[in-house]
Every structure is written in structure tokens, then in C-alpha cells.
Amino acid sequence: MKVGYLGPKATFTNIAVNNMFPKEEAIAFLTIPNCLDAVLEEKVDVALVPVENTLEGSVNITLDYLIHEVNLPIKGEITVPIKQHLMIHPIHMEHFDKMEVVYSHSHAIAQCHKYLHSEWNGIRCENTTSTAAAAQFIKEHPEVMGAAIGNELTAKEYGLTIIKRNIHDYDNNHTRFLILANKRIEFHSPSCDLQGYKTTMMVTLPADRFGALHQVLSAFAWRKLNLVRIESRPTKTGLGNYYFIIDLDRKIDDVLIPGAIAELEAVGCKVQVLGSYPAYAIND
Amino acid sequence: MKVGYLGPKATFTNIAVNNMFPKEEAIAFLTIPNCLDAVLEEKVDVALVPVENTLEGSVNITLDYLIHEVNLPIKGEITVPIKQHLMIHPIHMEHFDKMEVVYSHSHAIAQCHKYLHSEWNGIRCENTTSTAAAAQFIKEHPEVMGAAIGNELTAKEYGLTIIKRNIHDYDNNHTRFLILANKRIEFHSPSCDLQGYKTTMMVTLPADRFGALHQVLSAFAWRKLNLVRIESRPTKTGLGNYYFIIDLDRKIDDVLIPGAIAELEAVGCKVQVLGSYPAYAIND
């Protein structure tokens, strides 16, 4: 089986793939749309892309592309802890305290802001297009007295030495990834734990929209269907027009969820189930 | 009065400033946080920053910075139509059909995708950091057979000639901007129409969160307080923890909105009113 993921190599998405699909062939794509299109074009069997991060919120391009461009069911999700490490070229091990500059993606630098400020006295930071690009630069420029911020896999992939582990400011930073495919997917991953099941649906409200949102939530509330997430995204037809993406914390059943959907449709909503799937997390 | 805005010069934010504050001194800032900080540091009296676009959705950095970093009340909003034009160096007017490349910000290029595809046969496109940067490049490189995509003000500011107006694919594309200040602001703008009033609040739910969201909407619904927008943003404390930003389509009053807020607080929500303010739009 071929697994497409948002590259480049050694990103957190790559870590998600290695844990969920340890024995499959992993193929990196440069953008999220490229990765999703690759499933439709049958270049890969499965796509794995980020959908939400604790600090940044939703990955809008993933939601928008699933809503507007491709019809691709969600088959699973995997949550990965975001742990950042400081790494250098091995030849600088003896004098790593002489570092003058830190390279990484702007998000990774932001995630380590307090550490860099307190431990490295606000050292100069340079943005790169990815954490992998930072590691590659350090590897290829041993003459630069610089460090990169990246994950464990980045250090391994580019042969760098980690001089300080877990330099991220927030300990509870995680990213959720969606696994999308047109075929049945079996999960056998010893390094991931099943956390439960989710059902994700997209709801479009009728014209008198926001009393309608209350009505939508009522249909779930009286059935004690528990929403774990609600996110609005623009329909792109005008300011003030939204879709809602709703996650329930259970598998789709034969009675309650179909009953809620039937009621919502009867009051003028459009409802599309995007998937009903197991939710995994990497065991620590 | 000094008005800080998200620069560079000649962006749509600049157009919003010119319309709302035609007689005031406008000062460009390179980032949204810089612009908001400038009000706190009293470098400017007012900040004007984008908060929502029809196609892209919320401007997360604006919401997050208002929630997590600065306490700055919303004093008004202005909605601007996003109209993109194709412009060239005036010396190429005689042979503009020989264009080989189009420069602009990736969003502007995306907004004109269908036009460029059908009228220019999928001409090569190059991304720049802003539409203004594209116009500056065209101005300074008359030897390049290229065009820029940008707005009316960009063409004027950089002395370029518009060869085709309104090349954007979606006619109803608008951006909403917030006007933030610690002092009272008077609006006298002949080119803008008052559309109504809004009240924006941030609501944090108690622990059993999503039945609670239904409860929150009930407090508004039975009072017939009309929500025109609800947006979830992460609290940054863990996946699944959100704030909700809620816009009502009216001015804050003495009875209904305070009553709803008191009830929400009584059931364990935290509520903060971010502003109650007039909403303007540029008259077409």
C-alpha cells in the first residue's frame, strides 16, 4: 500500500505516517491539495494530512479542500505530540555554546520563543520553509555556527546531534492528522493506541442561519450526542455564509445519528457525513 | 489622529483607512501584532486590521492576538470589496498582449485563476510577498514583459497602467476590517455607509463543553438576539479546548444582552465583551 503525506521528509506528518503505517511505502507531497489529489488519481492508496493543532487551530486548507474540491472519506485520525529539539552539526559538539543563529520554520521558532529568550538570550532566528529545510541547511553548512529546531526524525534524517531535548514552551501541543482513502483501511500499529471513535459531518444552515445553528445543536443535545468540535468555514459565496464542521465522539449508529440527520434535513439543512472512524494517538 | 494599519502601502487595508479616515495620518506596520502593539504603546491612536475574508475565512492572527495578547476594544468595522486589476509598466502599453509572466501575492493570483487560465492561456505566475511588492517589481523592471495583479490604489501608487479591470473570479469577495482603539473614535466618512451595529463577545465554555454550547445559543435564541457569526479558536491549552467568538447584529443594550451574559456566567461560562460598534461598508 502507498501512503501519501504532506512532506517534506522528516516532518511531524512523516512521524504520523511512520507510526500509523510502519510497513507501508510513504510518499511525500509538497502541498495538501497535491496529497489529496494523489488519492483520486490513484497514485497513492491513502493520504495523511494535518487538520488541527493545539496552538494554531484548524488547518483551513485541509477543511476547504475536502469541502470544495475532493470527495474523499475520512478513515481515521492520529494525534501526534509536537516535541521540538535543538540540534547542531556534529562537528560543533565541543563548542555548541558559541551558537550565533537558530534556523527553523516560523511556527517552530514561535513554539520555542520562551526557551530561546531565556536560555540563549534572544539569539538571532532565521525562518526557513520547513524544519527539514533548516536541518538540511545546517548539515550542508558546517562553517555556520548555527543550530536548527526540529523533531527527532529530522535529527536522524539529516545526521544532526540533539544538544537539548523538548525546548518547546507548551507541553500539551499536539497535531491531529486525518487519514483519507476511497478503500477500506486496516490499522495495525503497535505504537498507537485507539482513543475512541468519531463521526464528522458538514452542515449547511438554511437562510435564517443562526437561530438554525441553535436548532442544529438541539437535535444533537436532546439525543445526548456529544459534540467534541464545531468549526465554521466560509461557503465562499459571501461574508456571513458558513458551513459548520461538527465532530461527534462516537461511531455512526443505525438510529440516533441518522435520526438527527433526518431532522436537520427536514428543517432545511444540508448534511454530509465526511466519515465515521477510529481515533488513534501515539503512545508516549 | 494617527491611524496604524497592516501595510505595506496600497494594500486593501490602506484602501479601508483612506475611506474611513480620509483626513488622518496613516502609518503602515509590517505585521498585525506590530500594528496592535502600536496602539498600546501610544505610537498611534487607532489600529485598522483585517479580521475576515469571504474566501479565506477568519484572519486567525487578529483573533488570537486580541484574545491572548492585547486588551483593545473594537470601535468599528469596515467592509471593503476586493477588486483585482491587471496592470503593466506604461512603456508596454503598445504590446501588452506579449506579456509572459504575472506577479502578485499568492492569494491575488488564486482569486484570478479562472481569468488567467481562460484569457491568458495559463500564463506563468510568480508569487510575491504582497500585491504592492509585485507592482514595485514591475515599476522597477521595465525590461521584464510582465504584469502585476493589484488594486486601484496599487496602480496609482506605483504609476502602473491598468489594462484590464475586475479580473477576480468571484464578484462577491469582501474583507472585513476591525478598528481598534482605547479612546472614543468619531467616524465622518462620506465614502462609507453605516450598515448597522454589532456586539462581539468571547465566550469560554465550562468543562462539559458542547452541551454547554447549545446552552449558550439558547440564552441568545429565546431573547431573539440574532447571531451573525460564531467562530471557534483554540485556547492553546489542549486539543479540543476552544473559545467562541460570537457577533450579534445589534448594539449592546441595558437589558437583553446583559441578561444573556449574566445567565451564561451563572452556568459557568466566562464572557468578555470585545466591543459594541458601528459596521460600515464602502459605498459602491
Coordinates of C-alpha atoms in Angstrom, one line a residue, chain A residues 35-283:
Chain A
C35 CA -1.6 14.9 -1.5
L36 CA -5.4 14.6 -1.6
D37 CA -5.5 14.7 -5.4
A38 CA -3.0 11.8 -5.5
V39 CA -5.6 9.5 -3.9
L40 CA -8.2 10.5 -6.5
E41 CA -5.6 9.9 -9.3
E42 CA -4.7 6.5 -7.7
K43 CA -1.1 7.4 -7.3
V44 CA -1.4 6.5 -3.6
D45 CA -4.0 4.5 -1.7
V46 CA -4.2 6.7 1.4
A47 CA -3.5 10.4 2.2
L48 CA -2.4 11.6 5.7
V49 CA -2.6 15.4 6.2
P50 CA -2.8 17.7 9.3
V51 CA -6.2 19.1 10.3
E52 CA -5.8 20.8 13.7
N53 CA -3.1 21.9 16.0
T54 CA -3.4 22.9 19.7
L55 CA -1.8 26.3 19.2
E56 CA -2.7 27.2 15.6
G57 CA -6.2 25.8 15.4
S58 CA -7.7 24.3 12.2
V59 CA -5.6 23.7 9.1
N60 CA -8.0 25.6 6.8
I61 CA -6.6 24.3 3.5
T62 CA -7.4 20.7 4.5
L63 CA -11.0 21.6 5.5
D64 CA -11.6 23.8 2.5
Y65 CA -10.2 21.3 0.0
L66 CA -12.3 18.4 1.5
I67 CA -15.4 20.6 1.3
H68 CA -15.0 22.3 -2.0
E69 CA -12.7 20.2 -4.2
V70 CA -12.5 16.5 -3.4
N71 CA -15.0 13.9 -2.1
L72 CA -12.8 11.7 0.0
P73 CA -14.0 9.9 3.1
I74 CA -12.2 10.2 6.5
K75 CA -11.0 6.7 7.5
G76 CA -9.1 7.5 10.7
E77 CA -7.3 10.1 12.7
I78 CA -3.9 10.1 14.5
T79 CA -2.8 12.6 17.2
V80 CA 0.9 13.3 17.5
P81 CA 2.6 15.2 20.3
I82 CA 4.7 18.1 19.0
K83 CA 8.2 17.9 20.6
Q84 CA 10.9 20.3 19.4
H85 CA 14.6 19.7 19.9
L86 CA 17.7 21.9 19.3
M87 CA 20.2 20.3 17.0
I88 CA 23.6 21.1 15.5
H89 CA 26.2 19.8 13.1
P90 CA 28.1 17.1 14.9
I91 CA 31.5 18.8 14.3
H92 CA 30.3 21.7 16.6
M93 CA 29.7 19.4 19.7
E94 CA 32.8 20.8 21.6
H95 CA 31.7 24.4 21.4
F96 CA 27.9 24.4 20.9
D97 CA 27.6 27.3 23.4
K98 CA 29.1 29.5 20.7
M99 CA 25.9 29.3 18.5
E100 CA 25.0 32.6 16.9
V101 CA 21.9 31.8 14.9
V102 CA 18.9 29.4 15.0
Y103 CA 17.1 28.2 11.9
S104 CA 13.6 26.7 11.6
H105 CA 10.1 27.2 10.3
S106 CA 8.5 30.3 11.9
H107 CA 5.9 28.1 13.8
A108 CA 8.7 26.0 15.4
I109 CA 10.6 29.2 16.4
A110 CA 7.4 30.6 17.8
Q111 CA 6.8 27.4 19.8
C112 CA 10.3 27.8 21.4
H113 CA 10.2 31.5 21.9
K114 CA 10.5 31.5 25.7
Y115 CA 13.3 28.9 25.7
L116 CA 15.3 30.8 23.1
H117 CA 14.8 34.0 25.0
S118 CA 15.8 32.8 28.5
E119 CA 18.5 30.2 27.6
W120 CA 20.0 31.8 24.5
N121 CA 19.4 35.4 25.4
G122 CA 17.2 36.1 22.4
I123 CA 19.6 34.6 19.8
R124 CA 19.1 35.6 16.2
C125 CA 16.5 33.5 14.4
E126 CA 16.1 32.8 10.7
N127 CA 13.0 31.5 9.1
T128 CA 13.1 28.5 6.7
T129 CA 10.3 27.0 4.6
S130 CA 10.2 23.9 6.9
T131 CA 12.0 22.4 9.9
A132 CA 13.6 19.9 7.4
A133 CA 14.9 22.8 5.3
A134 CA 16.6 24.2 8.4
A135 CA 18.2 20.8 9.3
Q136 CA 19.4 20.4 5.7
F137 CA 21.0 23.9 5.7
I138 CA 22.8 23.1 9.0
K139 CA 24.0 19.8 7.6
E140 CA 25.3 21.4 4.4
H141 CA 26.9 24.4 6.0
P142 CA 29.3 23.2 8.8
E143 CA 31.0 26.6 8.6
V144 CA 27.9 28.3 10.0
M145 CA 27.8 28.5 13.8
G146 CA 24.1 27.7 13.8
A147 CA 21.5 25.3 15.2
A148 CA 18.2 24.0 13.8
I149 CA 14.9 23.4 15.7
G150 CA 13.2 20.2 14.6
N151 CA 11.9 16.8 15.7
E152 CA 13.7 13.6 16.5
L153 CA 13.2 12.3 12.9
T154 CA 14.7 15.4 11.5
A155 CA 17.9 15.0 13.5
K156 CA 18.1 11.3 12.4
E157 CA 17.3 12.0 8.7
Y158 CA 20.0 14.8 8.4
G159 CA 22.6 13.3 10.8
L160 CA 22.5 16.2 13.3
T161 CA 23.2 16.0 17.0
I162 CA 20.5 17.0 19.5
I163 CA 22.0 19.2 22.2
K164 CA 18.8 20.0 24.1
R165 CA 15.6 18.0 24.0
N166 CA 12.0 19.3 24.4
I167 CA 12.7 23.0 24.1
H168 CA 9.0 23.8 23.2
D169 CA 7.3 26.2 25.6
Y170 CA 3.9 24.4 25.7
D171 CA 4.0 20.8 26.9
N172 CA 0.5 19.9 25.7
N173 CA 1.0 20.8 22.0
H174 CA -0.5 18.2 19.6
T175 CA -1.4 18.0 16.0
R176 CA -4.3 15.9 14.7
F177 CA -4.0 14.3 11.3
L178 CA -6.7 12.8 9.1
I179 CA -6.3 9.6 7.1
L180 CA -8.3 9.7 3.9
A181 CA -9.0 6.9 1.4
N182 CA -11.6 5.6 -1.0
K183 CA -10.9 2.0 0.1
R184 CA -11.2 0.1 3.4
I185 CA -8.1 0.7 5.6
E186 CA -6.9 -1.8 8.3
F187 CA -4.8 -0.3 11.1
H188 CA -2.2 -2.4 12.8
S189 CA 0.1 -0.1 14.7
P190 CA 1.8 -1.3 17.9
S191 CA 3.0 2.3 18.7
C192 CA -0.5 3.9 18.6
D193 CA -3.5 3.5 21.0
L194 CA -7.1 3.6 20.0
Q195 CA -8.7 6.5 21.8
G196 CA -12.3 6.1 20.6
Y197 CA -14.4 6.8 17.5
K198 CA -15.6 10.0 15.8
T199 CA -18.2 10.9 13.3
T200 CA -17.5 14.1 11.3
M201 CA -20.2 15.9 9.3
M202 CA -20.6 19.1 7.4
V203 CA -23.8 21.0 8.0
T204 CA -25.1 23.9 5.9
L205 CA -27.8 26.0 7.5
P206 CA -30.9 27.3 5.8
A207 CA -31.4 31.0 5.1
D208 CA -32.3 32.3 8.6
R209 CA -29.0 30.9 9.7
F210 CA -28.2 31.4 13.3
G211 CA -31.4 30.5 15.0
A212 CA -30.9 27.5 12.8
L213 CA -27.5 26.8 14.5
H214 CA -29.3 26.6 17.8
Q215 CA -31.8 24.2 16.2
V216 CA -28.9 22.0 14.8
L217 CA -27.3 21.8 18.3
S218 CA -30.7 20.9 19.8
A219 CA -31.1 17.9 17.5
F220 CA -27.8 16.6 18.9
A221 CA -28.3 17.8 22.5
W222 CA -31.6 16.0 23.3
R223 CA -30.2 12.7 22.0
K224 CA -27.1 13.3 24.2
L225 CA -24.9 13.1 21.1
N226 CA -21.7 14.8 22.4
L227 CA -20.1 17.3 20.0
V228 CA -16.3 17.5 20.6
R229 CA -15.7 20.1 18.0
I230 CA -17.6 22.7 15.8
E231 CA -15.8 24.8 13.3
S232 CA -17.2 27.3 10.8
R233 CA -15.7 27.7 7.4
P234 CA -16.8 30.2 4.7
T235 CA -19.0 28.9 1.8
K236 CA -17.1 31.5 -0.4
T237 CA -20.5 32.9 -1.6
G238 CA -20.5 36.0 0.6
L239 CA -19.4 37.3 4.0
G240 CA -21.6 35.8 6.7
N241 CA -22.3 32.5 4.9
Y242 CA -20.7 29.5 6.6
Y243 CA -20.6 25.7 6.7
F244 CA -20.2 24.0 10.0
I245 CA -17.9 21.1 10.5
I246 CA -19.1 19.0 13.5
D247 CA -17.3 16.1 15.2
L248 CA -19.3 13.7 17.4
D249 CA -17.4 11.4 19.8
R250 CA -18.9 8.1 18.6
K251 CA -19.3 5.8 15.6
I252 CA -22.3 6.3 13.4
D253 CA -25.2 4.1 14.5
D254 CA -28.5 3.0 12.9
V255 CA -30.8 5.2 15.0
L256 CA -29.5 8.3 16.8
I257 CA -27.2 9.9 14.3
P258 CA -29.4 9.1 11.2
G259 CA -32.4 10.4 13.2
A260 CA -30.6 13.7 13.9
I261 CA -29.6 14.0 10.3
A262 CA -33.1 13.3 9.0
E263 CA -34.5 16.0 11.3
L264 CA -31.8 18.5 10.2
E265 CA -32.6 17.9 6.6
A266 CA -36.4 18.3 7.4
V267 CA -35.8 21.8 8.8
G268 CA -33.8 22.8 5.7
C269 CA -30.2 22.0 6.5
K270 CA -27.9 20.1 4.1
V271 CA -25.9 17.4 5.9
Q272 CA -22.9 15.4 4.5
V273 CA -21.2 12.8 6.6
L274 CA -17.5 13.1 5.9
G275 CA -16.5 10.0 7.8
S276 CA -17.0 7.7 10.9
Y277 CA -13.7 6.4 12.0
P278 CA -11.3 5.3 14.8
A279 CA -9.2 8.0 16.5
Y280 CA -5.6 7.0 17.5
A281 CA -2.8 8.7 19.4
I282 CA 0.9 7.8 19.6
N283 CA 1.5 6.1 22.9

